[in-house]
Coordinates of C-alpha atoms and ligand atoms in Angstrom, one line a residue:
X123 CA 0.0 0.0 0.0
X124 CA 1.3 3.4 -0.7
X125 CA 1.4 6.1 2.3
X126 CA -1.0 8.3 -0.2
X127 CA -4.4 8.3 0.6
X128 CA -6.7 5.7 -1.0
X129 CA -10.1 5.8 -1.4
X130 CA -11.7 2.6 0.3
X131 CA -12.3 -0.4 -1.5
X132 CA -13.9 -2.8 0.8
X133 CA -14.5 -5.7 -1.1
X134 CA -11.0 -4.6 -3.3
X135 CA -9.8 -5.3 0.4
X136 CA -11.2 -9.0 0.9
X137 CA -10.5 -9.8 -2.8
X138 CA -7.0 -9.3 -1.9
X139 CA -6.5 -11.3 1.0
X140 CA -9.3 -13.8 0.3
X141 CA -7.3 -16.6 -2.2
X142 CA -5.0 -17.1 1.3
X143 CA -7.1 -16.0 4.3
X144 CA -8.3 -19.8 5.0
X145 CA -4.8 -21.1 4.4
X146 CA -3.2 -18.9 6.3
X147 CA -6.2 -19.4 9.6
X148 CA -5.8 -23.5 8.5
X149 CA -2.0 -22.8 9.3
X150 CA -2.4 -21.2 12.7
X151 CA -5.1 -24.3 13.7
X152 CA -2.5 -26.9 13.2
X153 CA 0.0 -24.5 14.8
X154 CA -2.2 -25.0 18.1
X155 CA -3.5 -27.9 17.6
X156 CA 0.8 -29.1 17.9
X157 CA 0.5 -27.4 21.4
X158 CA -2.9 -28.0 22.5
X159 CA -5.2 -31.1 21.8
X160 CA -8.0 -30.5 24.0
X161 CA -11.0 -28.7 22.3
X162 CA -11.1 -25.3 22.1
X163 CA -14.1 -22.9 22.0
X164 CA -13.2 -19.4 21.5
X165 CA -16.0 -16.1 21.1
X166 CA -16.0 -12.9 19.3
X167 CA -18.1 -11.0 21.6
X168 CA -21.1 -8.9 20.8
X169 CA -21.8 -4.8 20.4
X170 CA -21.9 -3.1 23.7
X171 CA -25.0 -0.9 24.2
X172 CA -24.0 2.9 24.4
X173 CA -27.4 4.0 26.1
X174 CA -29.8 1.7 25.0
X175 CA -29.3 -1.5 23.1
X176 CA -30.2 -0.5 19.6
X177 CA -27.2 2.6 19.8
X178 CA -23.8 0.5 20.2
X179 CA -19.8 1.2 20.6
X180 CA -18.4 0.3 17.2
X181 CA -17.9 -3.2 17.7
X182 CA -14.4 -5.1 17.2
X183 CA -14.0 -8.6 18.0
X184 CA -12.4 -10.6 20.5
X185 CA -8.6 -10.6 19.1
X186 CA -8.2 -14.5 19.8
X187 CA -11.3 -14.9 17.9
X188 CA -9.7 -12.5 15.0
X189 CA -6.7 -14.8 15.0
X190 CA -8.3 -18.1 14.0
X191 CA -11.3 -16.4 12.3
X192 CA -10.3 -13.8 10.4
X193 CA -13.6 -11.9 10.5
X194 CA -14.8 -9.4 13.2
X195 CA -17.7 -11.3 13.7
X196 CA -20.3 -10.3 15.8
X197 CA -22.3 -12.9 18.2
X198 CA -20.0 -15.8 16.6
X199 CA -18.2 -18.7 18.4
X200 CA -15.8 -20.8 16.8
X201 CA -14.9 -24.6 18.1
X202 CA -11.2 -26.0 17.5
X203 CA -10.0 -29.5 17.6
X204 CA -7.0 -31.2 15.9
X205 CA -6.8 -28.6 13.0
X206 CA -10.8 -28.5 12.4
X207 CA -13.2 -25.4 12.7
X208 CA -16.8 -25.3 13.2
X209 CA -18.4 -21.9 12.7
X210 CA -21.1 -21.1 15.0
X211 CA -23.4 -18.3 15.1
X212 CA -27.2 -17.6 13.8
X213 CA -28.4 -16.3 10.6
X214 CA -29.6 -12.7 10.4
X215 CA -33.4 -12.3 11.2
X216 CA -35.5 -10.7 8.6
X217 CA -35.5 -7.5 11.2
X218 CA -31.5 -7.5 11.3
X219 CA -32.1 -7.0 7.5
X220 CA -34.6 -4.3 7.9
X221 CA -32.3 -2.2 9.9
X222 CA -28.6 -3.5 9.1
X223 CA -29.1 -4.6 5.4
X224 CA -28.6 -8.2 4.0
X225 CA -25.4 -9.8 5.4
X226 CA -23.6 -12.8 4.7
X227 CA -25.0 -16.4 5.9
X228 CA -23.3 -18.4 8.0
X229 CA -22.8 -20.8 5.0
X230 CA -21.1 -18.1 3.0
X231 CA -18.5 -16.7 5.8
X232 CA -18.0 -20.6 7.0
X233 CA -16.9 -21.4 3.3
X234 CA -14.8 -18.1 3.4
X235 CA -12.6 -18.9 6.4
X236 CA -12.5 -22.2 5.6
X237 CA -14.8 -23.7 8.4
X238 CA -15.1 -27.7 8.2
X239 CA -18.9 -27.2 9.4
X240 CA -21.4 -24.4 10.4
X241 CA -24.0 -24.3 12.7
X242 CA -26.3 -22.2 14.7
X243 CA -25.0 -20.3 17.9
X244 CA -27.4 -23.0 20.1
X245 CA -25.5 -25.7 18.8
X246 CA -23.2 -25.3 22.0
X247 CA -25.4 -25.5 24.2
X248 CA -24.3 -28.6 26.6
X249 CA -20.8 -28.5 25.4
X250 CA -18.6 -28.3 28.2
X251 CA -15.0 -29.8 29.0
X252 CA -13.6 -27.4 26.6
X253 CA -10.8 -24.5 26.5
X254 CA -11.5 -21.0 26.3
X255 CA -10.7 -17.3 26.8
X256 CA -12.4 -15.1 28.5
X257 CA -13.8 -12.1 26.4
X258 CA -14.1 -8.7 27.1
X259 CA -17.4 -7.8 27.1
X260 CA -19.0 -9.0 30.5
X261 CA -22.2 -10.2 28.6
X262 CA -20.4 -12.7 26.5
X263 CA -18.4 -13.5 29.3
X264 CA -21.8 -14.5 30.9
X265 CA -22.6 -16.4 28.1
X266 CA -19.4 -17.8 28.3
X267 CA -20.1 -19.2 31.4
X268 CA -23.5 -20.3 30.8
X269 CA -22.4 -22.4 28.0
X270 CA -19.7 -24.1 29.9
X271 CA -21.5 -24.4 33.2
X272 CA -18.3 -23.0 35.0
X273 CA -16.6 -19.4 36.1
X274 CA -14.7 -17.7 33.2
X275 CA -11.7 -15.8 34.7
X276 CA -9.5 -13.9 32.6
X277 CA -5.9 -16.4 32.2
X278 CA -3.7 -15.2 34.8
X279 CA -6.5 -16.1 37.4
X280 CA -8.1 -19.0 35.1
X281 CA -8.2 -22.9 35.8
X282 CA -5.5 -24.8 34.5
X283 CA -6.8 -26.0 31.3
X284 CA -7.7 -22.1 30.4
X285 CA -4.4 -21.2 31.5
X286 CA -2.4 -24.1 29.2
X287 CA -4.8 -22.7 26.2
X288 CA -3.4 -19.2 27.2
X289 CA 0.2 -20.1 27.0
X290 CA -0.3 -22.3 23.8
X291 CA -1.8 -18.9 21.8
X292 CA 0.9 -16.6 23.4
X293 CA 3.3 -18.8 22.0
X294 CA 1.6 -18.6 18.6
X295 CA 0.9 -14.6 18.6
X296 CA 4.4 -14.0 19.8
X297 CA 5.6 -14.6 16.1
X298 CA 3.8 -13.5 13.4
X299 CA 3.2 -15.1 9.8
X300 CA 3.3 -13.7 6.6
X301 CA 0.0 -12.9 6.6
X302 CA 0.0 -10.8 9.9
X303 CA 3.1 -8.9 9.0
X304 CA 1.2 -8.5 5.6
X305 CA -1.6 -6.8 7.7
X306 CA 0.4 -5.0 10.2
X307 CA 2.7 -3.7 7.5
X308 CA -0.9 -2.0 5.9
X309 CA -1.7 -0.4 8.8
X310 CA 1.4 0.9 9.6
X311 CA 1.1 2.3 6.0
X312 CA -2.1 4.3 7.2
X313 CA -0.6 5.8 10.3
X314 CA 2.0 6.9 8.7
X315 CA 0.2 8.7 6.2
X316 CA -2.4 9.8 9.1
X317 CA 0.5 11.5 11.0
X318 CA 2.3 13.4 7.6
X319 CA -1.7 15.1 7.7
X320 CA -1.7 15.5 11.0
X321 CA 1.7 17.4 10.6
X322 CA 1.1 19.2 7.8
X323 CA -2.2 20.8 8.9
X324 CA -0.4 22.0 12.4
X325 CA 0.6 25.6 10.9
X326 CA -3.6 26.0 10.3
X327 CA -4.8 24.5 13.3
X328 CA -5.6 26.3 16.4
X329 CA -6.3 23.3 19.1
X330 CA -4.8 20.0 19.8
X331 CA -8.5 18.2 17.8
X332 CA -8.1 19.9 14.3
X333 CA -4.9 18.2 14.5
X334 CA -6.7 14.5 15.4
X335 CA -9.5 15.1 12.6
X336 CA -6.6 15.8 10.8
X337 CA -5.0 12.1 11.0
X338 CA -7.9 10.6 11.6
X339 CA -9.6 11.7 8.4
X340 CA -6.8 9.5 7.2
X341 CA -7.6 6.3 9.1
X342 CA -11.7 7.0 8.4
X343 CA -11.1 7.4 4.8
X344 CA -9.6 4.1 4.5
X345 CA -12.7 2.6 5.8
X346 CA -11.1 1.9 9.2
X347 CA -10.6 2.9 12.9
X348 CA -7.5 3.7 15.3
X349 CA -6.1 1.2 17.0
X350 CA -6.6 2.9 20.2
X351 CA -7.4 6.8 21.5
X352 CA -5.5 8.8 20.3
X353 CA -3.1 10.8 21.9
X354 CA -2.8 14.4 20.5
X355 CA -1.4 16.9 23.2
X356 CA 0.8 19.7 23.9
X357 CA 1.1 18.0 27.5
X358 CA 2.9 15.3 26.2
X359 CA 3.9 14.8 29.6
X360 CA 0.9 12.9 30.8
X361 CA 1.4 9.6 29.3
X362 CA -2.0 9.1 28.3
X363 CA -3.4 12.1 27.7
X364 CA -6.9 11.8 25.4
X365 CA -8.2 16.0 26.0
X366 CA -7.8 17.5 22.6
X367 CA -9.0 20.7 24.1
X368 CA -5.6 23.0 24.5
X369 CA -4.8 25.7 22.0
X370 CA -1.5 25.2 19.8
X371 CA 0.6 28.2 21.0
X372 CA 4.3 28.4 18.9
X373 CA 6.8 27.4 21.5
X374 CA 5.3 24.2 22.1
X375 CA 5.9 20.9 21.2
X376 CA 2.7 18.6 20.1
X377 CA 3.3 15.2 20.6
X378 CA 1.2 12.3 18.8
X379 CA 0.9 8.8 20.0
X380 CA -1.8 7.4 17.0
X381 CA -1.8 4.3 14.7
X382 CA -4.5 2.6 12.7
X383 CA -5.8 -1.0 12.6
X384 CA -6.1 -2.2 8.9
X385 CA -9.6 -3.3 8.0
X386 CA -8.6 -6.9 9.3
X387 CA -7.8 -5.6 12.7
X388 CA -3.9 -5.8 12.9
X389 CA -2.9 -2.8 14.4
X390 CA -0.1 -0.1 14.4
X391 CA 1.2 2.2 17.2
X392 CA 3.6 5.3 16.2
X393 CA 4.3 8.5 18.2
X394 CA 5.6 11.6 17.0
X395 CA 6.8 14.7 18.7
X396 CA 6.9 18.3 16.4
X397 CA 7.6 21.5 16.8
X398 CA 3.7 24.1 17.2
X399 CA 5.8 26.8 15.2
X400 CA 8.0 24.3 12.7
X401 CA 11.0 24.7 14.5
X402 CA 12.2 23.3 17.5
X403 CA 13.4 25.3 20.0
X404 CA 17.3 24.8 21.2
X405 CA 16.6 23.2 23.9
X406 CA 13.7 21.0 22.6
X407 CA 16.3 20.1 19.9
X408 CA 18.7 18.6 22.5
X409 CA 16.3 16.5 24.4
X410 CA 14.6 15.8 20.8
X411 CA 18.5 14.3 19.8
X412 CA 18.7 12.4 23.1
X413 CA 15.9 10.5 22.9
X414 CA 16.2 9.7 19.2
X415 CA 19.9 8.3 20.0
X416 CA 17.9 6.4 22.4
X417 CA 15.3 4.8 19.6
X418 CA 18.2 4.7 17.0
X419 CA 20.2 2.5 19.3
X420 CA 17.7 0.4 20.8
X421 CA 16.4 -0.7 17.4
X422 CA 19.6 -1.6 16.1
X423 CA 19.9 -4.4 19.2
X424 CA 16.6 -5.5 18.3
X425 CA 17.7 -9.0 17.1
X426 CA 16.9 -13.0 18.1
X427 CA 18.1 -13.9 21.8
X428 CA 18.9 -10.4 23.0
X429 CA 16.6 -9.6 26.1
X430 CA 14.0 -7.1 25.8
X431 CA 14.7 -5.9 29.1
X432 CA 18.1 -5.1 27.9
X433 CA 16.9 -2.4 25.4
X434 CA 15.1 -0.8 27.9
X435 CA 18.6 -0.7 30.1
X436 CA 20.2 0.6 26.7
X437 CA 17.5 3.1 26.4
X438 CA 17.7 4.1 30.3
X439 CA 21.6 4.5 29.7
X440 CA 21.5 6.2 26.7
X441 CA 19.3 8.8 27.9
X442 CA 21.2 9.0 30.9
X443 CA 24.4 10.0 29.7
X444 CA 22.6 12.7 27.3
X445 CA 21.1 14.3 30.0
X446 CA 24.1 14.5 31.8
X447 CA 25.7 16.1 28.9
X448 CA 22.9 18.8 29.4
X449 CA 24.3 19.4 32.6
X450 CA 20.4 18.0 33.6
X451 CA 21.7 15.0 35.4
X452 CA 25.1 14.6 37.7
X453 CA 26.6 11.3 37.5
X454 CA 27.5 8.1 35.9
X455 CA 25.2 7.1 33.4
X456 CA 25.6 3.4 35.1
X457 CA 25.0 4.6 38.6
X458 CA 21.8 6.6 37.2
X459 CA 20.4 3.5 35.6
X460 CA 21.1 1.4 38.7
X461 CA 19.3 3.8 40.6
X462 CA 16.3 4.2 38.3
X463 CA 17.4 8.2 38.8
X464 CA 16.9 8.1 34.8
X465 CA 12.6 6.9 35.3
X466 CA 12.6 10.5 36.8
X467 CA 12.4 11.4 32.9
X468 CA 11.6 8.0 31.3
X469 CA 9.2 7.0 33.8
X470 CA 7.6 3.7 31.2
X471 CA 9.0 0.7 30.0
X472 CA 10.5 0.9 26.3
X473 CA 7.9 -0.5 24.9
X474 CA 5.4 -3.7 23.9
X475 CA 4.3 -6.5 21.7
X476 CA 2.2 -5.6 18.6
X477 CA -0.1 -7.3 17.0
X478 CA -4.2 -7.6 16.9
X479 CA -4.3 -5.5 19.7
X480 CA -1.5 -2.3 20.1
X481 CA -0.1 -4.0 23.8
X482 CA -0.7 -7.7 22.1
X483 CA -2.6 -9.7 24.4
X484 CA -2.5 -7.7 27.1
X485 CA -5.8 -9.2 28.1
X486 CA -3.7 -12.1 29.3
X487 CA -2.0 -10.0 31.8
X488 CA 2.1 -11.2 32.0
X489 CA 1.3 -14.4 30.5
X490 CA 2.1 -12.6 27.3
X491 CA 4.6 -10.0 28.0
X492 CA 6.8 -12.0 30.9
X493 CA 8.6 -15.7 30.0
X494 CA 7.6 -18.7 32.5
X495 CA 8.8 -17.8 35.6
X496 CA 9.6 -14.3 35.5
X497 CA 7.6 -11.3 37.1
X498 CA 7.2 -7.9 37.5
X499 CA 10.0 -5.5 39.0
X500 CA 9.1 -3.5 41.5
X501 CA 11.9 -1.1 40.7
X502 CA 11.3 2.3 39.6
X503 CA 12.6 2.2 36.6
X504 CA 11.4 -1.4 35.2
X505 CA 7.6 -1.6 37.2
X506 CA 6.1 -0.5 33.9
X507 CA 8.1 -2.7 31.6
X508 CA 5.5 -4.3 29.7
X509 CA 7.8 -7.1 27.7
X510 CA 10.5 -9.5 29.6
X511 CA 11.3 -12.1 27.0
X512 CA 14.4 -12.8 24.7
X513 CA 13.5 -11.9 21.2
X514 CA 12.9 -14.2 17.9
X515 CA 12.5 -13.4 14.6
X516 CA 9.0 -13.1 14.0
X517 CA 8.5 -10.8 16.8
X518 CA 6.7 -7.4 16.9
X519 CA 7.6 -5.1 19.5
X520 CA 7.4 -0.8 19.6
X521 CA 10.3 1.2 20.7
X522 CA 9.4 4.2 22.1
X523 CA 11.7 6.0 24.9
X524 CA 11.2 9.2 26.1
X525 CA 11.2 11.9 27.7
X526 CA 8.8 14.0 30.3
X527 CA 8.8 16.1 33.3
X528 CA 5.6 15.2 35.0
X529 CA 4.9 17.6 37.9
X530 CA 3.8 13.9 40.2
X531 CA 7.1 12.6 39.7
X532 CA 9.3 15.4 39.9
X533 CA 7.6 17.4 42.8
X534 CA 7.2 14.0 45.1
X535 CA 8.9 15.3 48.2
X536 CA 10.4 11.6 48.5
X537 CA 12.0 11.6 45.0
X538 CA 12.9 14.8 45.4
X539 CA 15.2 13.8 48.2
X540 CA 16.0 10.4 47.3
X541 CA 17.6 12.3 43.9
X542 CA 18.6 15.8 45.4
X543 CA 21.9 15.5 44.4
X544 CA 21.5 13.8 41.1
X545 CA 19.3 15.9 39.4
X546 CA 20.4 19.9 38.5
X547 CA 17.3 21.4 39.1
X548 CA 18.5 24.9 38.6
X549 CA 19.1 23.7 34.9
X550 CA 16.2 21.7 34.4
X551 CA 14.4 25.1 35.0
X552 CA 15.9 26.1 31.3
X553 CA 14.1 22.8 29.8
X554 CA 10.9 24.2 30.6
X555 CA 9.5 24.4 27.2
X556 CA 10.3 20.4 26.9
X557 CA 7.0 18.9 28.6
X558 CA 7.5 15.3 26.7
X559 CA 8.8 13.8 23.4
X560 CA 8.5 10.3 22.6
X561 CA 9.9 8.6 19.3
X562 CA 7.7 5.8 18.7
X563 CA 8.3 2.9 16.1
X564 CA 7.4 -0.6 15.6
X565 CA 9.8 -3.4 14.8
X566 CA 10.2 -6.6 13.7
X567 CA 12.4 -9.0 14.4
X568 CA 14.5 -11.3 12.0
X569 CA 17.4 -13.6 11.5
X570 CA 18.8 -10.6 10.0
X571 CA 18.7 -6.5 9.8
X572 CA 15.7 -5.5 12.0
X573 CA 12.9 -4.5 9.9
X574 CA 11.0 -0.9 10.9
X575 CA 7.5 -1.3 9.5
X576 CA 6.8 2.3 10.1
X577 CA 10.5 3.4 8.9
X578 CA 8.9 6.0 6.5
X579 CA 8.2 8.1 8.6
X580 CA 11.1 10.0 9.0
X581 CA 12.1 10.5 12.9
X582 CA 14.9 13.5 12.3
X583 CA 14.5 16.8 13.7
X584 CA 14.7 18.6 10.5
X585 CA 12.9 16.2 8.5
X586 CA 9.9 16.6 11.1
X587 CA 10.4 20.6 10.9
X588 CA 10.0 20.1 7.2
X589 CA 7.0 17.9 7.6
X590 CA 5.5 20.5 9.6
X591 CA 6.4 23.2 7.6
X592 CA 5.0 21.7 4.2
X593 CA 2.0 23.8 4.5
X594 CA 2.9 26.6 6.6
Ligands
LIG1295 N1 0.3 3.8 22.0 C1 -0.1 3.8 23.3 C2 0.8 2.9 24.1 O1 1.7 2.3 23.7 O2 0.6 2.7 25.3
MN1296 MN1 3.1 2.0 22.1

């Protein structure tokens, strides 16, 4: 796909990836079904009622769903066992065609996907020693545990045979097939066209939301959604800030944490930081450097068997020795990381898994982002580190350090103290017009080079000046 903007083609769309959607779904299957032999029952969840049941939250299904099924299906089921799928969910009524138009039969999407048999949603009813995950939406989850006759917990809390199912799919969504990369590399295509608009109509804008409609004109004209709330704020330094009420005042910096999911659902997650007025100040400029040596070097170690935990480390010390270059921190960059003085400025973890959802199976909890057997830091500086696995190829993960001075962290009396002598406040004061930059890419990993799916988007200073300056 070129970055341009395309005019949506729908069924162009599904002609594309139809001839190999069911091989590549029969692929995953047998995938599991080497892990996991028990039965497998797995839902996509159903609309969620905004006020009253007829006005719904644009629905999206369950991602575990999405993976084997390859449709967001709404009210569907699917059953797995030894490489075979049965679809199940109900025709539409002659009312759902009234209001919502004449949609596909069960027969039709079952033949699609490459189902082995259809039937309707009752069909279940009475099956029960099977595996599943639990969805979302507390309605299906109820239905869930209707079906089954048992609680549905979400994995990390789940019974055993839930939990096994849990780590057999992480294993699978960890490392992504041709056909997701195919996907992810689409929507990465549309986010970065989505933030060259949201750049270039800056210099007309007065608030933070012309911006947004700005780049998400781009993802709504290709007949598909964000792959999370946008984050479009000249208070870059609340992590995840989703106002879009300030005005754009030169001097500032705007920073842009948006990506699209491509019509399939596999999702993209870039961040950009520019310049209100074009240009970056001096001192933006210097923080802007540091935490772009930081993203520069972290991907470049972004190969099979190094730790993810050691990028964020890389990160922490990279950005550590620039900001003692500033004269911002005193110290050795070593001794700054080992006592997370750094987090006072990079306060999150370097970044995530990507996939069907932006933090990829987050719904799992750890399961997905820790190996067997590790846990959660309490430390400063790593609590918020979402990923602790050694890398293989196949892998998508963001990088996205940064840097921020939020007023919580940095006015904590107990910080304050703990870090008295590391930190120069006296010339933090002349960073004031540097609330938070982050750099935000997303990465796979291979045998090889690293590849940058959103690489076209350029991440230099001045090529971002120029970017914003295109329509000034
Ligand atoms: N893009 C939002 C996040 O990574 O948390
Ligand atoms: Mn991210």
């Amino acid at each position: 796909m070129s970055t341009s903007l395309r005019s949506p083609s729908p069924s162009s769309v599904q002609a594309e990836i139809a001839p190999s959607l069911a091989a590549t779904l029969k692929h995953r299957r047998e995938k599991l079904a080497q892990q996991f032999s028990h039965p497998v029952i797995l839902w996509s969840g159903q609309p969620q009622p905004r006020n009253f049941p007829a006005n719904v939250y644009p629905f999206r299904a369950n991602s575990h769903f999405l993976y084997f099924a390859g449709r967001s299906l709404q009210n569907a089921a699917i059953r797995l066992e030894h490489g075979r799928l049965e679809l199940y969910m109900d025709n539409p009524s002659a009312a759902s065609a009234l209001w919502h138009g004449i949609a596909a039969t069960r027969e039709d999407i079952a033949e699609h996907i490459g189902a082995d048999a259809a039937f309707p949603l009752a069909e279940l009813n009475g099956t029960t020693d099977v595996a599943t995950v639990a969805v979302q939406d507390y309605a299906t989850r109820g239905y869930q545990a209707r079906v089954l006759k048992r609680e549905i917990l979400p994995a990390h809390r789940a019974q055993s045979l839930d939990q096994s199912l849990a780590q057999a799919i992480v294993q699978l969504r960890l490392i992504h097939d041709a056909g997701a990369i195919a996907e992810m590399r689409d929507a990465a295509a549309i986010s970065i066209a989505a933030h060259k608009a949201g750049m270039a109509a800056t210099s007309q804008a007065t608030h933070e939301s012309q911006v947004r409609a700005a780049l998400e004109h781009v993802v709504m004209a290709h007949n598909t959604i964000c792959a999370y709330n946008s984050i479009v704020t000249v208070h870059g330094e609340v992590l995840h800030n989703e106002h879009y009420h300030h005005p754009l005042t030169p001097g500032e910096l705007l920073l842009v944490d948006a990506g699209a999911e491509a019509p399939s659902g596999w999702a993209s997650d870039i961040t950009r930081t520019w310049p209100v007025s074009g240009r970056f100040s001096t001192t933006q400029r210097d923080v802007y450097d540091i935490v772009l040596a930081a993203h520069d070097a972290c991907i470049e170690q972004m190969r099979p068997g190094v730790e993810y935990r050691e990028i964020h480390l890389l990160a922490a010390r990279t950005i550590a020795e620039g900001l003692v270059s500033l004269g911002i921190l005193n110290g050795h960059p070593e001794t700054l990381v080992e006592t997370d003085a750094y987090a006072l400025f990079f306060p999150h973890g370097i970044g995530h898994l990507l996939g069907l959802d932006v933090h990829d199976m987050e719904d799992l909890g750890d399961l997905s982002g820790y190996a067997n057997g590790r846990t959660r830091s309490d430390r400063f500086g790593l609590c918020y580190l979402r990923l602790d696995r050694p890398l293989k190829a196949g892998m998508v993960c963001t990088i996205e350090p940064g840097f921020y001075q939020v007023p919580a962290i940095l006015n904590d009396p107990e910080r304050r103290s703990r870090y008295e002598g590391m930190v120069n406040w006296e010339r933090l004061a002349q960073f004031a017009d540097v609330r938070g930059i982050r750099i935000e890419d997303d990465v796979r990993v291979t045998e090889a080079e690293p590849e940058v799916l959103t690489a076209e988007l350029p991440t230099a200073a001045a090529a971002i000046e120029d970017l914003v300056q295109t329509n000034a």
